[in-house]
């Protein structure tokens, strides 16, 4: 199953939101259209988490804030050993947490080629 992440564009002022809001933070409008979020993004900042909850089989996970060319900033996991600020990352969607009878999807950023 191919999952897709979306931004939500206000139909009145055009501001992009992610995640979804019920009311536009800029103009108060309540109607949005979906815009696929994909492609290259620039890493603004990141951190590594070493003290993971039970059930994770990795020694650490990296999380970052990236900016898409349209100016929208989002957070997600980073799947790279060599991380530097300003690097170009490709936005992908994958399972970020496995749950009982349900997997949770989110951004997993990988090095752009």
XYZ file of C-alpha atoms in Angstrom:
113
model
C 0.000 0.000 0.000
C 1.556 3.287 -1.083
C 0.955 6.009 1.489
C 1.086 9.722 0.703
C 1.559 12.745 2.970
C -0.308 15.967 2.265
C -0.213 19.653 3.045
C -3.504 21.472 3.389
C -3.879 24.681 1.387
C -6.363 27.279 2.576
C -8.849 27.984 -0.216
C -9.062 31.661 0.787
C -5.494 32.867 1.468
C -3.393 29.985 0.082
C -1.392 29.315 3.272
C -0.079 25.754 3.515
C -0.540 23.793 6.732
C 0.830 20.478 7.936
C -0.592 18.749 9.819
C -4.221 19.560 9.086
C -5.981 22.294 11.052
C -9.707 22.898 11.332
C -9.222 26.662 10.952
C -6.583 28.481 8.870
C -4.048 30.059 11.206
C -3.760 33.091 8.943
C -7.286 34.045 7.867
C -9.727 31.876 9.846
C -11.115 30.049 6.805
C -12.358 26.479 7.342
C -11.943 25.057 3.835
C -8.765 23.441 2.537
C -7.577 21.515 -0.486
C -4.981 18.766 -0.265
C -1.561 19.197 -1.849
C 0.799 16.181 -2.051
C 4.068 16.679 -0.146
C 6.910 14.986 -1.936
C 10.293 15.544 -3.442
C 13.441 17.243 -2.182
C 13.652 19.247 1.033
C 16.454 21.053 2.885
C 17.429 19.976 6.395
C 17.195 22.932 8.798
C 18.013 21.195 12.082
C 18.101 17.700 13.570
C 18.654 15.656 16.706
C 19.411 12.060 17.560
C 17.410 10.251 20.228
C 19.309 7.487 22.016
C 16.872 6.650 24.811
C 14.130 5.029 22.760
C 10.955 3.465 24.127
C 10.684 -0.289 24.452
C 10.166 -2.106 21.177
C 12.620 -0.167 19.017
C 15.417 -2.347 17.740
C 17.793 0.487 16.798
C 20.440 2.160 18.973
C 19.144 5.623 17.978
C 16.760 7.481 15.685
C 17.364 10.817 14.001
C 14.606 13.400 13.663
C 14.744 16.652 11.762
C 12.911 19.716 10.567
C 13.038 20.202 6.811
C 11.803 22.886 4.461
C 10.168 22.093 1.138
C 10.660 24.409 -1.878
C 7.155 25.823 -1.258
C 8.321 27.068 2.185
C 6.424 24.526 4.280
C 8.384 23.102 7.212
C 7.686 19.625 8.575
C 9.284 17.130 10.934
C 10.172 13.519 10.330
C 12.678 10.731 10.790
C 15.992 10.891 8.964
C 17.336 7.675 7.482
C 21.013 8.540 7.087
C 24.215 7.879 8.997
C 26.006 11.053 7.861
C 23.728 14.001 8.652
C 24.663 17.629 8.049
C 22.514 20.733 8.233
C 21.585 22.101 4.837
C 21.744 18.715 3.152
C 19.137 17.844 0.539
C 16.777 15.079 1.554
C 14.166 13.151 -0.374
C 10.787 12.908 1.322
C 9.381 9.412 1.528
C 6.536 7.956 3.553
C 6.915 4.822 5.621
C 6.016 3.086 8.850
C 7.444 5.140 11.716
C 5.842 3.068 14.467
C 4.309 -0.366 14.472
C 1.147 -0.745 16.490
C -1.225 -3.558 17.361
C -3.417 -4.051 14.291
C -2.324 -0.639 12.963
C 0.887 0.854 11.639
C 1.587 4.571 11.926
C 2.933 6.351 8.856
C 5.031 9.477 8.680
C 7.871 11.162 6.856
C 11.147 9.318 6.535
C 13.724 11.542 4.874
C 16.541 9.927 2.902
C 19.590 11.395 1.220
C 18.756 12.877 -2.158
C 20.748 11.498 -5.070
